[in-house]
Amino acid sequence: MSNNDVRVRFAPSPTGPLHIGGVRTALYNYLFAKKNGGKLILRIEDTDQNRFVPGAEQYIIDSFKWCGIEFDEGVTAGGDYGPYKQSERKNYYREHAIKLIKSGHAYYAFDTPEELNKVRSDYEAEKRTFIYNADERKRLKNSLTLTDEETKALLLKGDPHVIRFKIPENEKVIMDDLIRGRVEVNSSVLDDKILFKSDGMPTYHLANIVDDHLMKISHVIRGEEWLPSLPLHVLLYDAFKWEKPKFAHLPLILKPDGNGKLSKRDGDRLGFPVFPLQWTDPKTGSVSSGFREDGYIAQAFMNMLALLGWNPGDDREIFSMDELAEEFTIERVGKSGSKFDPSKAIWFNHQYLIKENNNKLADMLLPIAESNGVLVEKDKMSKVIGIVKERANFAKDIWNQLDFFFVRPQEFDAKAVKKRWKHDSYDQMNELKDILYNINSFKSEHTEEVVKTWIENKEYGMGMVMNALRLLIVGALKGPHLFDIIAILGKDETLKRMDQGLNKLGRKE
Ligand code: GLU
């Protein structure tokens, strides 16, 4: 196969917001396509009318836009293999289901839900489980047990019916998976799955296989939860006499604590999002948090997800999308699930935040400043951001790290005052005010040298003086290097703050 033939797809069902496991599946497909010069297709699998949720498809599209995952073909990009929404492809599925009936691989089943429930409860009474399989189909009401005339008559009458796949009896089904290797099952453990429902819609299995074939999908890369469907899919390909794509089933993203798939409940319980964007349930109005709204940088979110299941073979962790596409291989996707680590997600965001352009961050911070009643020049904001961003994990935290640059302290942190404003502080700060008044250059290193020499000569406690000064300038014991702060504030403002603080705090008796 030449590289140009690599065609992969992400095929979500619009049943609600997209879990980060789904985003990771799409990401791996995207990286695989990029690495191999192939195409990525977005197909919407919306054949289950009962599970359709309004707004979910748009949510999926918006999520990928934010994540920076671009599709070459599909519901948004168009292409030669459309339509890319299964509800618009009904005819293909009926036609293919009928093909299978004709070739003896499928059959009409007329059992009503009531009849099947009855059989099921009879089985349960004998403590057995009912499966619609090779044995049972010989006893039930379907085109295998009815004569051709009877079947035709029922179809003509419009009796509700489904089309079921006729699982071969006692056959070895061999499945090859790029991550898990070879897996074998005996067909007798499988049931005759419905391919076509009485509502005129195909089931996931039929539609998925038909579309993957018609859309010339070369590799099916999807979540591990679809592994149990693989024997059926392999048998369907064989029944149609189609060449199978290569399969890769990705391991689950696990809870941070304990085992099992990461769920929304874990996110609610431990305080982190499990969806890329915020989602409002159209029925209940309940709002689920999103990585975007929680302040994550999209590339940081992608980088974190990429490493949740894949590794580059060494200890590098920071990768741009292009670097990921360069390095990504299915062989380096692990077999076992990866635990989602919320603190690692924050760490990734921090790494991207400190690399982010200060002007870009200033654009985000200016409206926050304004909503706090402060008008700031962009240049000054960028300069200050450069000094404090090292201490923030999210852009929204930056304001708390730098508000004091723009707002003179109105209050003084009571705990800090109790601990750091000592009997001598008032006089020492008055003395220091004179020292600062006489300094001409307020460059950080220079002020630092003058002030520290003065402290040493006077044999004052370094910590005591510096903490008291910080309290007057910042109002609390927070912020970056104090002489950097003073350098930005300038002499006038520094002295004003000292005066104001001295007046407010006075001499401690
Ligand atoms: N529609 C399925 C889903 O929602 C797609 C599974 C597959 O990729 O085959 O996950």
mmCIF file of N, CA, C and O and ligand atoms in Angstrom, residues 9 11-13 45 204 208 222 226, ligand 1:
data_model
loop_
_atom_site.group_PDB
_atom_site.id
_atom_site.type_symbol
_atom_site.label_atom_id
_atom_site.label_comp_id
_atom_site.label_asym_id
_atom_site.label_seq_id
_atom_site.Cartn_x
_atom_site.Cartn_y
_atom_site.Cartn_z
ATOM 1 N N ARG A 9 -10.341 7.383 9.992
ATOM 2 C CA ARG A 9 -11.542 8.165 10.273
ATOM 3 C C ARG A 9 -11.777 8.256 11.771
ATOM 4 O O ARG A 9 -11.365 7.406 12.540
ATOM 5 N N ALA A 11 -15.189 8.568 14.006
ATOM 6 C CA ALA A 11 -16.598 8.341 13.673
ATOM 7 C C ALA A 11 -17.499 8.450 14.902
ATOM 8 O O ALA A 11 -18.074 7.473 15.358
ATOM 9 N N PRO A 12 -17.618 9.648 15.466
ATOM 10 C CA PRO A 12 -18.391 9.778 16.706
ATOM 11 C C PRO A 12 -19.897 9.672 16.483
ATOM 12 O O PRO A 12 -20.399 9.981 15.396
ATOM 13 N N SER A 13 -20.589 9.232 17.526
ATOM 14 C CA SER A 13 -22.048 9.278 17.530
ATOM 15 C C SER A 13 -22.444 10.515 18.314
ATOM 16 O O SER A 13 -21.933 10.726 19.408
ATOM 17 N N GLU A 45 -21.869 9.219 13.046
ATOM 18 C CA GLU A 45 -22.640 7.972 13.105
ATOM 19 C C GLU A 45 -23.914 8.212 13.918
ATOM 20 O O GLU A 45 -23.949 8.008 15.134
ATOM 21 N N TYR A 204 -25.220 0.123 14.293
ATOM 22 C CA TYR A 204 -23.841 0.613 14.221
ATOM 23 C C TYR A 204 -22.970 -0.332 13.400
ATOM 24 O O TYR A 204 -22.213 0.106 12.521
ATOM 25 N N ASN A 208 -21.198 0.944 10.069
ATOM 26 C CA ASN A 208 -19.777 1.189 10.285
ATOM 27 C C ASN A 208 -18.916 0.437 9.269
ATOM 28 O O ASN A 208 -18.000 0.999 8.659
ATOM 29 N N ARG A 222 -9.483 2.952 16.998
ATOM 30 C CA ARG A 222 -10.617 3.334 17.836
ATOM 31 C C ARG A 222 -10.435 2.797 19.252
ATOM 32 O O ARG A 222 -9.490 2.061 19.539
ATOM 33 N N TRP A 226 -14.581 -1.119 21.621
ATOM 34 C CA TRP A 226 -15.112 -1.731 20.396
ATOM 35 C C TRP A 226 -14.487 -3.083 20.087
ATOM 36 O O TRP A 226 -14.859 -3.737 19.113
HETATM 37 N N1 GLU B 1 -19.767 5.504 16.418
HETATM 38 C C1 GLU B 1 -18.800 4.800 17.196
HETATM 39 C C2 GLU B 1 -18.502 5.633 18.428
HETATM 40 O O1 GLU B 1 -19.283 6.441 18.758
HETATM 41 C C3 GLU B 1 -17.564 4.573 16.361
HETATM 42 C C4 GLU B 1 -16.766 3.375 16.741
HETATM 43 C C5 GLU B 1 -15.731 3.082 15.678
HETATM 44 O O2 GLU B 1 -14.798 3.903 15.560
HETATM 45 O O3 GLU B 1 -15.861 2.100 14.976
HETATM 46 O O4 GLU B 1 -17.531 5.509 19.114
#
